[in-house]
Each structure stands twice: as structure tokens, then as C-alpha cells.
PDB file of C-alpha atoms in Angstrom:
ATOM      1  CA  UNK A 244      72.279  89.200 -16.565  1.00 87.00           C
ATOM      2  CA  UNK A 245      72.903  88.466 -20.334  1.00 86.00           C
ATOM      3  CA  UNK A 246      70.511  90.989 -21.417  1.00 90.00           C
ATOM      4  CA  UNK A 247      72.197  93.839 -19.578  1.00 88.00           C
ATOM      5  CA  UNK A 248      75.460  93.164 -20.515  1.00 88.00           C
ATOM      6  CA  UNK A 249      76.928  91.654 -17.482  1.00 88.00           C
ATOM      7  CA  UNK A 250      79.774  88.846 -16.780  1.00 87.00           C
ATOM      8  CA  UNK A 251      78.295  85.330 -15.788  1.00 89.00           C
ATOM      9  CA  UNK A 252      80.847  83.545 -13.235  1.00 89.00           C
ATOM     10  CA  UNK A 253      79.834  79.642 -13.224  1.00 90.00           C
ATOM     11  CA  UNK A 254      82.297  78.009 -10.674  1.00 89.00           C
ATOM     12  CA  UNK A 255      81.829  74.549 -10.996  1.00 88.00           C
ATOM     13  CA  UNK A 256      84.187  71.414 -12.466  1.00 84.00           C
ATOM     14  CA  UNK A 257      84.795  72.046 -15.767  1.00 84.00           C
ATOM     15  CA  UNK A 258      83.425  75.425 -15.874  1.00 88.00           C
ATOM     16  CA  UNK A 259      85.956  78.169 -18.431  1.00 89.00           C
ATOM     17  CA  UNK A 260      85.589  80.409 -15.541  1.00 88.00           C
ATOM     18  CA  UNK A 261      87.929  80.882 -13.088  1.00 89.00           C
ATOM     19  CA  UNK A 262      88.636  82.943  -9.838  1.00 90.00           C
ATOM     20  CA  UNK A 263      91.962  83.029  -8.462  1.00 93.00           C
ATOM     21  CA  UNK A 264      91.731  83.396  -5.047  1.00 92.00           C
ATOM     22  CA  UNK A 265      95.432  84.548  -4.513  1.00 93.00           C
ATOM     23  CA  UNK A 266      94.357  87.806  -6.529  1.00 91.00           C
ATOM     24  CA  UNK A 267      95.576  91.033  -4.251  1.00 88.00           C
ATOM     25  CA  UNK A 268      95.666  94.749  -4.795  1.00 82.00           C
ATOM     26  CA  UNK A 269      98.255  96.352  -3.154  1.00 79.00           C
ATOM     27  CA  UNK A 270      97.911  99.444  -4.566  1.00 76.00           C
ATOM     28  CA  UNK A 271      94.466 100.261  -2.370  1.00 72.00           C
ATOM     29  CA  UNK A 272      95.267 102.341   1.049  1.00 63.00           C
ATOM     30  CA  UNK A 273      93.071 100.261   3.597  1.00 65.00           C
ATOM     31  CA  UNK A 274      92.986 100.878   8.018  1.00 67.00           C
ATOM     32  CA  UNK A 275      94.927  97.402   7.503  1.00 71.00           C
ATOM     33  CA  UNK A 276      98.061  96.483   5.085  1.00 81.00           C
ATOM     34  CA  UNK A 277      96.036  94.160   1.839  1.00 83.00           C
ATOM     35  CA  UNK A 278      98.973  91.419   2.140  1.00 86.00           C
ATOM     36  CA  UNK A 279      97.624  91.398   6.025  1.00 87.00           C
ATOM     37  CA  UNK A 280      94.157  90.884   4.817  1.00 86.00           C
ATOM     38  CA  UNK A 281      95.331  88.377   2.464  1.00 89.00           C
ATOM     39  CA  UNK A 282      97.222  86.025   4.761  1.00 90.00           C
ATOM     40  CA  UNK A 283      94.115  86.088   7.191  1.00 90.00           C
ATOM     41  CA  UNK A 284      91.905  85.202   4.359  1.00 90.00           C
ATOM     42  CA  UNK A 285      94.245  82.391   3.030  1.00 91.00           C
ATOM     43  CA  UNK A 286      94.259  81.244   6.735  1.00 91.00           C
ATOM     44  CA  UNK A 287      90.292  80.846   7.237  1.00 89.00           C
ATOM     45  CA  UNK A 288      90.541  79.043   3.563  1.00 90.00           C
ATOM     46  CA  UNK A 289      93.089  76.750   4.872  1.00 91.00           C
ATOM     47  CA  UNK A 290      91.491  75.909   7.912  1.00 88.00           C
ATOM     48  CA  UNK A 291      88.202  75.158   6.163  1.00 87.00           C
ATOM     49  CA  UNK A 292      90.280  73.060   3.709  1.00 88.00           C
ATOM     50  CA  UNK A 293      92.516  71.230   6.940  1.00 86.00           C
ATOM     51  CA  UNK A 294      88.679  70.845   8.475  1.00 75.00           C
ATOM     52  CA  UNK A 295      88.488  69.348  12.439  1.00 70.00           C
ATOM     53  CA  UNK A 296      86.854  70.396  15.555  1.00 70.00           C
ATOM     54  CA  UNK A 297      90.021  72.137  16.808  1.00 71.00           C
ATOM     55  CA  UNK A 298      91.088  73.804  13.198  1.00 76.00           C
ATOM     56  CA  UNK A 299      94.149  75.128  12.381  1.00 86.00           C
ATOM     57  CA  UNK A 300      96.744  74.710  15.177  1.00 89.00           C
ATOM     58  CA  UNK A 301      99.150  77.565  16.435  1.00 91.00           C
ATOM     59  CA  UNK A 302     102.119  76.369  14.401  1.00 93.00           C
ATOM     60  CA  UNK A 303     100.241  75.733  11.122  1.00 93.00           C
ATOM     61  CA  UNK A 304      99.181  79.253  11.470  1.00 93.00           C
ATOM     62  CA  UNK A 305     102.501  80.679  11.886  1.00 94.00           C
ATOM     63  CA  UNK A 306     104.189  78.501   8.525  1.00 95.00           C
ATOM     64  CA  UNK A 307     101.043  79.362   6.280  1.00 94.00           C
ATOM     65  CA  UNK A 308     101.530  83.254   7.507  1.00 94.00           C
ATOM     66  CA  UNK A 309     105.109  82.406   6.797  1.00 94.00           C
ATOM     67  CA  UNK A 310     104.680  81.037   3.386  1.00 95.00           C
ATOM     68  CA  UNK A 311     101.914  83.553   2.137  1.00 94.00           C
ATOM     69  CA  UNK A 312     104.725  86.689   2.526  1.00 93.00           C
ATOM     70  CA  UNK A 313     107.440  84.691   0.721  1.00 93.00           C
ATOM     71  CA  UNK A 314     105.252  84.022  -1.975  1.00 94.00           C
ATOM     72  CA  UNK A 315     103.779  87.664  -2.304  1.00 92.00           C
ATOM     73  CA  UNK A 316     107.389  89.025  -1.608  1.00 90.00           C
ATOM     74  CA  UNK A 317     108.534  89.190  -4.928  1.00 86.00           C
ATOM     75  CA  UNK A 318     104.899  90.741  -6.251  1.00 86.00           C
ATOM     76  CA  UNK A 319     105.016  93.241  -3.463  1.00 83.00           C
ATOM     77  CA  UNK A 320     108.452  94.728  -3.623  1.00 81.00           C
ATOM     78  CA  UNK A 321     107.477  95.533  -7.486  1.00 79.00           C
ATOM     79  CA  UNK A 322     109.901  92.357  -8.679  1.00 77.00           C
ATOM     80  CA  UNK A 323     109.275  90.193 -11.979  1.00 68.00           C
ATOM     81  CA  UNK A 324     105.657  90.104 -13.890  1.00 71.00           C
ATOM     82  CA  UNK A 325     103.589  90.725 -10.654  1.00 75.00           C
ATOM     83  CA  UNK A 326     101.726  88.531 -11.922  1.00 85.00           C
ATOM     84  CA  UNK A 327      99.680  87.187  -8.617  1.00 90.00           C
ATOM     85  CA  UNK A 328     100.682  83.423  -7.483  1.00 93.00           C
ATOM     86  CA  UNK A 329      98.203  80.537  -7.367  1.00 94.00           C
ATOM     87  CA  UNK A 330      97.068  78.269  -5.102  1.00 94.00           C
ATOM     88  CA  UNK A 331      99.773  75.846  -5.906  1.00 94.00           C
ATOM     89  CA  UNK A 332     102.587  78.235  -5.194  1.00 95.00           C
ATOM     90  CA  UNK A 333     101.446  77.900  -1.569  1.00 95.00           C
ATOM     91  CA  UNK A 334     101.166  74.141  -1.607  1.00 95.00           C
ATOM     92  CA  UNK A 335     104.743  73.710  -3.134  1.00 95.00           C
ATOM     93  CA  UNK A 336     106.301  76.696  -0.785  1.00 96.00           C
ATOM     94  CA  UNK A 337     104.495  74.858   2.551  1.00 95.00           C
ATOM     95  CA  UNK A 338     106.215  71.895   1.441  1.00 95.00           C
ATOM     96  CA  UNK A 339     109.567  73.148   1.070  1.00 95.00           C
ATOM     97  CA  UNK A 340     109.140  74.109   5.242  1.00 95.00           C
ATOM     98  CA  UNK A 341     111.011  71.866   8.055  1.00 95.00           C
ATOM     99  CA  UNK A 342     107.582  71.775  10.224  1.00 94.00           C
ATOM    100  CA  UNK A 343     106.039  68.559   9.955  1.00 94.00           C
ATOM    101  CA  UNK A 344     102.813  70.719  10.575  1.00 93.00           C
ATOM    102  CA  UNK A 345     103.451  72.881   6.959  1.00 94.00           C
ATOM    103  CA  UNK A 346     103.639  69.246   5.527  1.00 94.00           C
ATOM    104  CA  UNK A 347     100.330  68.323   6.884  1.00 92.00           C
ATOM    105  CA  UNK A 348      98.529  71.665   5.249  1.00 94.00           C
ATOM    106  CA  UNK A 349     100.304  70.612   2.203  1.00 95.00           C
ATOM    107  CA  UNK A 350      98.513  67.686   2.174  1.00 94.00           C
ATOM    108  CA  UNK A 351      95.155  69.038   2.901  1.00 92.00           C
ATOM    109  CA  UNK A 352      95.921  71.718   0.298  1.00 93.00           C
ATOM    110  CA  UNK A 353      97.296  68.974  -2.802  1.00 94.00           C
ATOM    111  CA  UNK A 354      93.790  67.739  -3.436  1.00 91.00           C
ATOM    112  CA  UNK A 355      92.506  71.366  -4.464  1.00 91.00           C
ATOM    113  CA  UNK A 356      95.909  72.647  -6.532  1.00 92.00           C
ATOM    114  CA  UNK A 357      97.173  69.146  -8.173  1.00 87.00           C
ATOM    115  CA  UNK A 358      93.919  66.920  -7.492  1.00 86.00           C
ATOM    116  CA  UNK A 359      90.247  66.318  -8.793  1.00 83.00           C
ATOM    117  CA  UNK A 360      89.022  69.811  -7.385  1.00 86.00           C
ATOM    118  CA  UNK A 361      91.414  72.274  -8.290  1.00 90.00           C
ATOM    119  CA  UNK A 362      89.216  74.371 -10.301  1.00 89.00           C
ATOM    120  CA  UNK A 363      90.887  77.190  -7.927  1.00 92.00           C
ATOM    121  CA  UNK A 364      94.492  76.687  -8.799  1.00 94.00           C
ATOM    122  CA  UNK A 365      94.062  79.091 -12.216  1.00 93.00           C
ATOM    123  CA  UNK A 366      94.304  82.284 -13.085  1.00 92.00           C
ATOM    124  CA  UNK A 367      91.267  84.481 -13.346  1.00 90.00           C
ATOM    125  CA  UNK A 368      89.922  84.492 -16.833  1.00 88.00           C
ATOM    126  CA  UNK A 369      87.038  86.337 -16.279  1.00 83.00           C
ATOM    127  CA  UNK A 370      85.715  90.360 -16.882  1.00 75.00           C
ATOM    128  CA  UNK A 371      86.011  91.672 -13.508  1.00 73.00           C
ATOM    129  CA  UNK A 372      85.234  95.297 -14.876  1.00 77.00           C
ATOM    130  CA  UNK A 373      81.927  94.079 -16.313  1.00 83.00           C
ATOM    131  CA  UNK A 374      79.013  96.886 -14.433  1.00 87.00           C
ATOM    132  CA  UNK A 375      76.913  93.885 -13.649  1.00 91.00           C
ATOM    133  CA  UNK A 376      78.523  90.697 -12.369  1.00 91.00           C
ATOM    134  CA  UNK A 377      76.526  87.058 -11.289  1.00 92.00           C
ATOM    135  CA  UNK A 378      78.464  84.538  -9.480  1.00 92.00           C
ATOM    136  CA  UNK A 379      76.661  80.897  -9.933  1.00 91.00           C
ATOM    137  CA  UNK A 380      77.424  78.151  -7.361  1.00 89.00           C
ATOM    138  CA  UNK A 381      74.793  76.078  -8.259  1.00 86.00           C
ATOM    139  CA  UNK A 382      77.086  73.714 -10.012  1.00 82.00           C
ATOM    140  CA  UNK A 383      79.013  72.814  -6.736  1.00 85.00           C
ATOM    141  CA  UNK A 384      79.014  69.631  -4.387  1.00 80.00           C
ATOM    142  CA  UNK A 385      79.025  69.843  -0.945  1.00 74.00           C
ATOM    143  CA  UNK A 386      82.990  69.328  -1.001  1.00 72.00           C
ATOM    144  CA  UNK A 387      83.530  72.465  -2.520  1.00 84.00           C
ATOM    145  CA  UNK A 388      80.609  74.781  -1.895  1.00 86.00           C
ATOM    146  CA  UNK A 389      81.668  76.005   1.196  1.00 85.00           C
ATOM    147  CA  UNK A 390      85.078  76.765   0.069  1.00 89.00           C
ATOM    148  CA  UNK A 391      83.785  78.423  -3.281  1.00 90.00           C
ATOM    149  CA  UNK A 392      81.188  80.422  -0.884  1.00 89.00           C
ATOM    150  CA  UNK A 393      84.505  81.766   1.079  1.00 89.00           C
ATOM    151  CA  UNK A 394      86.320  82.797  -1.520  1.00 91.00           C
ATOM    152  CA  UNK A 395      83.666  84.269  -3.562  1.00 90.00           C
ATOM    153  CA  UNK A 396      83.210  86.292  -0.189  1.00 89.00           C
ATOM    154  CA  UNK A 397      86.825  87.429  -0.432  1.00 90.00           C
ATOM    155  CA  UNK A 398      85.742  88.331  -4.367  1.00 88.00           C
ATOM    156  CA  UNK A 399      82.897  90.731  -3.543  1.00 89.00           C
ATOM    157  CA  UNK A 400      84.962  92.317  -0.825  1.00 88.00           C
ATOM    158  CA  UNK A 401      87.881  92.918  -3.237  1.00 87.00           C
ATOM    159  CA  UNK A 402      85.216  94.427  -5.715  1.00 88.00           C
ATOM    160  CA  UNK A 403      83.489  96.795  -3.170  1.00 90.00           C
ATOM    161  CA  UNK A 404      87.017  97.955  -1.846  1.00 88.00           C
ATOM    162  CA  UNK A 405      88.204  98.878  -5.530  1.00 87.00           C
ATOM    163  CA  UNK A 406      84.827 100.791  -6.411  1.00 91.00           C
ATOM    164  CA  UNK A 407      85.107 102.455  -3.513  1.00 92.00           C
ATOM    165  CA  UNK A 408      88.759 103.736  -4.135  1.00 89.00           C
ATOM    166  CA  UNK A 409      87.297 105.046  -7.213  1.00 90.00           C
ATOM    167  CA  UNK A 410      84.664 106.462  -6.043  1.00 93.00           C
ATOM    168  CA  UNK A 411      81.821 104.186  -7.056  1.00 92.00           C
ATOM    169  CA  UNK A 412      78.842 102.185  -4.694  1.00 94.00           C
ATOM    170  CA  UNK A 413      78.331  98.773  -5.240  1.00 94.00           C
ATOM    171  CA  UNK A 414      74.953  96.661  -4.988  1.00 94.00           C
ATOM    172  CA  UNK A 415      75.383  93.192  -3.782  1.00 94.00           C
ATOM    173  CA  UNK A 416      72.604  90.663  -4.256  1.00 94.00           C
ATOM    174  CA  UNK A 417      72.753  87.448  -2.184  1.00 93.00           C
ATOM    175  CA  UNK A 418      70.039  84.875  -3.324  1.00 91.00           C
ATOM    176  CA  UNK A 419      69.027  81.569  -1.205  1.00 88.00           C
ATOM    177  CA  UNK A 420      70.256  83.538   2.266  1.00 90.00           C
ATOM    178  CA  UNK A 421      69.297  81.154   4.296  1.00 87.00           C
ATOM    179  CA  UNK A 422      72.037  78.563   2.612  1.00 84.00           C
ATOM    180  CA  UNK A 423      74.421  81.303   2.747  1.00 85.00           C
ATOM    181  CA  UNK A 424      73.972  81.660   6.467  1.00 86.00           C
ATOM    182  CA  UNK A 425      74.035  77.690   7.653  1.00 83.00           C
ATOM    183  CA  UNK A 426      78.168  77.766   7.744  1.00 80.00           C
ATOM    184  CA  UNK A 427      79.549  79.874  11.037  1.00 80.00           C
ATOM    185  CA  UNK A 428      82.242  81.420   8.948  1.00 80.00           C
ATOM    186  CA  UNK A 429      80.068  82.940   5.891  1.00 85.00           C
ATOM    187  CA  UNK A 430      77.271  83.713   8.274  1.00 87.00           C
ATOM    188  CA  UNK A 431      79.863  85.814  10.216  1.00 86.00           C
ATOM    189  CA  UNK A 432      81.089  87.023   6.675  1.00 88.00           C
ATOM    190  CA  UNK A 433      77.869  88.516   6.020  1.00 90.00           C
ATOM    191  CA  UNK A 434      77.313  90.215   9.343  1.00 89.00           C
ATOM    192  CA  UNK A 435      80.349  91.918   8.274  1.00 88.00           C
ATOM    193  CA  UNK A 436      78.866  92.974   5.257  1.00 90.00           C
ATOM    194  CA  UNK A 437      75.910  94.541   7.151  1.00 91.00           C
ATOM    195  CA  UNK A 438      78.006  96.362   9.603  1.00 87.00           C
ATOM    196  CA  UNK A 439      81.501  97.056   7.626  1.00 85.00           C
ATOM    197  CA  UNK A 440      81.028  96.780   4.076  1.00 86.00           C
ATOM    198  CA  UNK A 441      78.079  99.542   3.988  1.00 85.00           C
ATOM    199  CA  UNK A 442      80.320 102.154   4.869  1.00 87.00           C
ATOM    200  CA  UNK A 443      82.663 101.455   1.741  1.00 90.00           C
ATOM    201  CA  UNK A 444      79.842 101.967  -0.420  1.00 91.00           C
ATOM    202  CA  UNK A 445      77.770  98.972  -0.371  1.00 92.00           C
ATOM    203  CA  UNK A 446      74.081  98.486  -0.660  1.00 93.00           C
ATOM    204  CA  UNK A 447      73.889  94.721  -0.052  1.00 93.00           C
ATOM    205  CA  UNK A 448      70.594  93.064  -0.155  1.00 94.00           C
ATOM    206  CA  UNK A 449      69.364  89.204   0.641  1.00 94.00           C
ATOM    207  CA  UNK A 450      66.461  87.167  -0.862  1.00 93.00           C
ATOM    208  CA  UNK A 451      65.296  84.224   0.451  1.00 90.00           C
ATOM    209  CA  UNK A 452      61.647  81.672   0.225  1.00 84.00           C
ATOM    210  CA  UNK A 453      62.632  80.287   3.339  1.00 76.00           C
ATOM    211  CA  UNK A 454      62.317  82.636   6.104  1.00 83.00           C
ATOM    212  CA  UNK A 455      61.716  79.585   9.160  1.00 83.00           C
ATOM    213  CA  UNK A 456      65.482  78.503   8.130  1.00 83.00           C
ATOM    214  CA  UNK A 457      66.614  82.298   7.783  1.00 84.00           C
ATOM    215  CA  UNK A 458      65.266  83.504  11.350  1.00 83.00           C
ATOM    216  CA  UNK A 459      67.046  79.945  12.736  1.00 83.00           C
ATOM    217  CA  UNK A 460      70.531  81.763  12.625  1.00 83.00           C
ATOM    218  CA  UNK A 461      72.170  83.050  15.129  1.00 82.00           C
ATOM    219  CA  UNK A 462      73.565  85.769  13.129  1.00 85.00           C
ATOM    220  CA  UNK A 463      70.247  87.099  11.111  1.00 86.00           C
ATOM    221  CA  UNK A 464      69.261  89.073  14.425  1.00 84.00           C
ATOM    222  CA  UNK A 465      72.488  91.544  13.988  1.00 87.00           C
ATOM    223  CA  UNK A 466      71.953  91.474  10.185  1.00 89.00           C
ATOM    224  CA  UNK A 467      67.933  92.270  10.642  1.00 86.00           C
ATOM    225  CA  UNK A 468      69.459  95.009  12.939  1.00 85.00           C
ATOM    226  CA  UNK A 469      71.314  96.982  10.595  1.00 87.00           C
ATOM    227  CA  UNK A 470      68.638  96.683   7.574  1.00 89.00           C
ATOM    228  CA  UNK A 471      66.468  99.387   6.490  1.00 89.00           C
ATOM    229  CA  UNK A 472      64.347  98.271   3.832  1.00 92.00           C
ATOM    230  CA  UNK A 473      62.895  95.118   3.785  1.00 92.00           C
ATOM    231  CA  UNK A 474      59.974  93.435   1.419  1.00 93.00           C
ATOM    232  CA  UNK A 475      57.586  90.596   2.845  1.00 92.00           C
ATOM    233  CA  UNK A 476      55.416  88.468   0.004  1.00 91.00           C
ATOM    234  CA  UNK A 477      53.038  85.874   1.013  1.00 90.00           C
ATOM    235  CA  UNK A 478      54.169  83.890   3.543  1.00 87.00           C
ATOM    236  CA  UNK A 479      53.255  80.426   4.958  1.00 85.00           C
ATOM    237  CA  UNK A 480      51.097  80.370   8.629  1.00 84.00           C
ATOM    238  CA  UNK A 481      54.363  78.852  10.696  1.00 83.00           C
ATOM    239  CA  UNK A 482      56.764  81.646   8.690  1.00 84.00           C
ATOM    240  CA  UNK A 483      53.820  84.268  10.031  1.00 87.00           C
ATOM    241  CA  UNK A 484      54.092  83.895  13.658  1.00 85.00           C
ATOM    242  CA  UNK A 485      57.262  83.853  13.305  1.00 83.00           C
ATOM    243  CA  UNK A 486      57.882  87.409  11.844  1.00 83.00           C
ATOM    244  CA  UNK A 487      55.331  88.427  13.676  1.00 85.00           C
ATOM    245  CA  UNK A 488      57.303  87.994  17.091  1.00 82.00           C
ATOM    246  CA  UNK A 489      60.484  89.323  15.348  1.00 79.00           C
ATOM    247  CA  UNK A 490      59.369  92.224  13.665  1.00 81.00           C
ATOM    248  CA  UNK A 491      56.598  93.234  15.768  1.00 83.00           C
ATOM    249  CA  UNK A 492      53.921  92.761  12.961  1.00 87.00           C
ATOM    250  CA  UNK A 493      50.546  93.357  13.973  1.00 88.00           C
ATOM    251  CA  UNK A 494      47.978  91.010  12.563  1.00 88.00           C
ATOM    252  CA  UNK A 495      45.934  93.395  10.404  1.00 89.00           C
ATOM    253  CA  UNK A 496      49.412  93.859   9.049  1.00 90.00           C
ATOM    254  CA  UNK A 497      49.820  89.788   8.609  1.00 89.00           C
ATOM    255  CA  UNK A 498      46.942  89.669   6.957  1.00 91.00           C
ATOM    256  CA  UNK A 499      48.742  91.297   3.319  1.00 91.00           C
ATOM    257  CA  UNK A 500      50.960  88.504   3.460  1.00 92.00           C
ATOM    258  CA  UNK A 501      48.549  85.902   4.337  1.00 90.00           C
ATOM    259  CA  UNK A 502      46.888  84.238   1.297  1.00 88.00           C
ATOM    260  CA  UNK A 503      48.273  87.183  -0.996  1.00 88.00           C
ATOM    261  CA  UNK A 504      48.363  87.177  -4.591  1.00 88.00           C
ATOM    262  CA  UNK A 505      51.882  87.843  -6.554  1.00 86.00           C
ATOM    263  CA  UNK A 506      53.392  91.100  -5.858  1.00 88.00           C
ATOM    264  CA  UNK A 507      50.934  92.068  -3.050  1.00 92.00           C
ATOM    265  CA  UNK A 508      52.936  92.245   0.629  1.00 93.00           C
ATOM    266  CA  UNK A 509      54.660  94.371   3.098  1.00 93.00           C
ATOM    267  CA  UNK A 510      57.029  97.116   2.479  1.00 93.00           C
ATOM    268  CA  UNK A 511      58.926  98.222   5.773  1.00 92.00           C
ATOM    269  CA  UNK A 512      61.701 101.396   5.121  1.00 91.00           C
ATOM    270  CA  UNK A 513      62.714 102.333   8.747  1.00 85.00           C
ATOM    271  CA  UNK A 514      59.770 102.851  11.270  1.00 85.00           C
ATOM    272  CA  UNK A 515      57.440 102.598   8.405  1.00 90.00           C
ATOM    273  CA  UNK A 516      55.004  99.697   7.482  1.00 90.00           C
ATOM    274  CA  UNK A 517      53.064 100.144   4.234  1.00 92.00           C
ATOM    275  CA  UNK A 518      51.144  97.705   2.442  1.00 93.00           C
ATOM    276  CA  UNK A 519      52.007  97.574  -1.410  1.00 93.00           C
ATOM    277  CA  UNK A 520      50.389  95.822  -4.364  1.00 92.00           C
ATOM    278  CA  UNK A 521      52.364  95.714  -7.451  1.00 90.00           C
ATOM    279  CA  UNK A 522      51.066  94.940 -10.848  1.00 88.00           C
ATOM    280  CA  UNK A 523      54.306  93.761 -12.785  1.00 88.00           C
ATOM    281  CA  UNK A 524      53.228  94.663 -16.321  1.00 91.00           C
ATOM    282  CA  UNK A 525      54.082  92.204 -19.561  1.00 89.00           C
ATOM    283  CA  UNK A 526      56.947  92.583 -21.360  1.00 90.00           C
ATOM    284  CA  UNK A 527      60.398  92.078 -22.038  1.00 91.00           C
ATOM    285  CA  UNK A 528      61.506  92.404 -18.457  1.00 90.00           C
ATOM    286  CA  UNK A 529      58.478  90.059 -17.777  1.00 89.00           C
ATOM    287  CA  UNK A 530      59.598  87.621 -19.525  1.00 89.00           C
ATOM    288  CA  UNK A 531      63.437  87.323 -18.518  1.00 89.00           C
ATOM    289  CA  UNK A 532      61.889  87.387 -14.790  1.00 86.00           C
ATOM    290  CA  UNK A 533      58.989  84.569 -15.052  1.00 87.00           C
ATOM    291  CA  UNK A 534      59.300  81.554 -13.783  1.00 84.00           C
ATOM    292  CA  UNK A 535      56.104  80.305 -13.654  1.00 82.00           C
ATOM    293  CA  UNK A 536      55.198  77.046 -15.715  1.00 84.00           C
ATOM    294  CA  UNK A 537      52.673  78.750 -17.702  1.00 84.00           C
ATOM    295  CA  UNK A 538      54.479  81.782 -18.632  1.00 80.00           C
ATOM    296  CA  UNK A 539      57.207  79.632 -19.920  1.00 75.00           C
ATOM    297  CA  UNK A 540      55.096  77.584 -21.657  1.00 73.00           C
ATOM    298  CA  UNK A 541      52.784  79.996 -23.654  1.00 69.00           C
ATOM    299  CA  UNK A 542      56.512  81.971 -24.658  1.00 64.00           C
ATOM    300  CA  UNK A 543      57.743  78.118 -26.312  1.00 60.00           C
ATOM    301  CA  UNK A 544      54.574  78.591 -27.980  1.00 63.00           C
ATOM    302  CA  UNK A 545      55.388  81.893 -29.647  1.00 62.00           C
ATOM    303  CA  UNK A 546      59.012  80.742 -30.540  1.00 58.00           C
TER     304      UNK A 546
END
């Protein structure tokens, strides 16, 4: 990512980089108003933040809906900086409602603007306008992945609906699917993406090593639906039978992906199936792509 240029997002504790999740665009002429899309984002954050079987209750709803146009009211009617607000303004405006129920988001809410995982109470610092951008959540606990996975979600949206205002496509790459699809809200998310997002101009795509967790969602069935290219690499025997009875692979077609060697598989592009062997030649690129023991060795060994 380095190499070409782009901007590398690390959200993690203690990370420089930051993504404000209270960043809008109201400027952008959508079906729906953006402060509309932003108050039903910031309620799916807060319910994933208040947590419980039931989630966010009827009232809550209404005072965080409440809260998110006061806040914004100022930005949208073109008043002060418009600069946008943080997470904290929301904490500090739920708490200044009579509902005991805004008090009780407050709460929920104080640990990630005034506590030990705020990392999303800042502005963004980060080039946004950069051709190539890599978001890392590697650096997360489980406390704060899901949330960072939601409004990282919110992020690429955002991105795809600007480039496509200006008139530019947008590739999204979303690697280790199959953790990205274990949570019921960012698996819906992403069968969004599939259906919705591809007419705004984006060409999303998924990797993944572990198919037998991928093909255990619910939602990959309506994803798998709406994709036209897809790439198969060797595969293990349980992962086999399974694509097999999904994608209606025949077994002298199972047998490319069945003891292969690297960059031998299946390439399917609509009603097509064609076998593929691809001799990734030495390099530069090579090199930045390797990740095998050896490779990395023997390159130590040159430095």
C-alpha cells in the first residue's frame, strides 16, 4: 500500500490515526436526506454500544434521533466553523435530556468519548483523498472490533457515495470475509454492498482461506448471488464438497483445486468455468506480495 502511494488507516489504542465517525456530507444529493442516513447510522452504533438481547428501546431511539439533529443543526443550516461534532458532543447533549432513558445511552456512550476506548471521539487526521486507502483492524480487541468494523462500514460507504458524485468507481477489498460476516449487522452491511453499493460505482471484492466458516452464513448465499467473478485456489477435502454442492462444481472441475500448486485453480466469470494456472513471475511486486517463510528469508539474506 506504501509502495503505491496510498494512506494506511491503523485503528487501534494509541494509533495517530483517527476516523471520526460523526463526519457527514451534506452537500451530496442522495434518494434519502445524509443527516437521515446519519442518525440511522449513529443509532445501529449506539445500539451495538448499549448491547442486550432486546437493543435499543423505542424511547432511546427517539432522544438519540433527537440529539443527533440538535447537534448537526448548527453544521447544517451553514452556522459557525461546520466543523463536524464528535462523539462526545452526543454523549454531553444526551445528557442534558429529561429521559432517564437518554441518561442510560449516556452512560453506555461515556466509556468510548471520555473513557479507556475513545480512540473514536477525535477528529479525522487522516488523507481521505489518498487513490489507494487500507483500513487495518488488526490492532483491535474484541471490545471494540465490532464497533470499529461498523463504522469503518459507514467510512467506505461515505467514500463510494463521494466518488460517485464525482464521477469516479471505487474498488473495495474486504480481507478475512468470513470474520467480517460472523456479526448480523456487518454481515447485513455487506449484503448491502453486493446489492446497493454496486450501482454507485462499486466493484467490491472478498478474500477469504476459510471458505467452511464463509459458506456457514446466512447471508453469503445472497452475496454469492449477486457475484460475477469469483477465483477458487486449492482447497481442503471438507471445503470441496462443500463448494461443490453450492456452486454446482463437477468433480473433474474439483480436481484443479484439489492438491494444486500456487496459483493453479478455478476461474468462474458468469456461466463460465475455466481452469487457470498462473506463473507469478519474480520481482518487485513478488516480493511486496510473498509471504512465504522462504521467500522472506532468502530477501534478509540479500539486505
Amino acid at each position: 500500500m506504501r509502495r503505491l502511494g496510498g494512506q494506511v488507516i491503523e485503528i487501534a489504542p494509541g494509533s495517530p490515526s483517527h476516523i471520526n465517525p460523526m463526519d457527514i456530507r451534506l452537500d451530496i444529493d442522495e434518494d434519502e436526506s445524509p443527516l437521515s442516513m446519519k442518525a440511522d447510522f449513529l443509532l445501529s452504533l449506539c445500539e451495538l454500544v448499549v448491547g442486550g438481547k432486546d437493543g435499543l428501546q423505542p424511547i432511546e431511539k427517539t432522544v438519540i434521533d433527537r440529539c443527533v439533529r440538535l447537534i448537526y443543526r448548527d453544521m447544517a443550516l451553514g452556522i459557525g466553523a461546520g466543523k463536524p461534532p464528535l462523539l462526545q458532543d452526543l454523549y454531553e447533549e444526551l445528557l442534558k435530556q429529561p429521559e432517564p432513558e437518554a441518561r442510560r445511552v449516556a452512560t453506555a456512550l461515556e466509556l468510548y468519548c471520555t473513557g479507556s476506548l475513545n480512540l473514536f471521539n477525535h477528529p479525522t487526521n487522516v488523507d481521505l483523498t489518498a487513490r489507494v486507502v487500507c483500513i487495518v483492524l488488526k490492532g483491535l480487541g474484541e471490545n471494540l472490533r465490532k464497533i470499529a468494523m461498523h463504522i469503518t462500514n459507514d467510512f467506505v460507504t461515505s467514500a463510494v457515495n463521494v466518488n460517485f458524485h464525482n464521477g469516479i468507481s471505487t474498488w473495495c477489498y474486504f480481507d478475512e470475509f468470513h470474520i467480517l460476516l460472523r456479526d448480523a449487522l456487518t454481515a447485513s452491511y455487506f449484503v448491502a454492498v453486493w446489492k446497493m453499493l454496486r450501482k454507485k460505482g462499486c466493484v467490491p471484492s472478498a478474500l477469504t482461506q476459510n471458505v467452511k466458516d464463509l459458506l456457514a452464513s446466512r447471508e453469503i448465499e445472497a452475496i454469492l448471488d449477486n457475484t460475477d467473478f469469483m477465483i477458487l485456489l486449492a482447497q481442503a477435502q471438507s471445503d470441496r464438497a462443500i463448494l461443490a454442492k453450492q456452486l454446482g462444481i463437477s468433480e473433474h472441475q474439483l480436481s484443479y483445486i484439489t492438491h494444486s500448486n500456487s496459483g493453479e485453480g478455478l476461474l468462474f466469470y458468469g456461466d463460465v468455468t475455466i481452469p487457470f494456472v498462473d506463473r507469478f513471475p519474480k520481482g518487485e511486486i513478488y516480493n511486496l506480495l510473498t509471504t512465504r517463510p522462504e521467500d522472506l528469508k532468502n530477501e534478509a539474506k540479500t539486505e
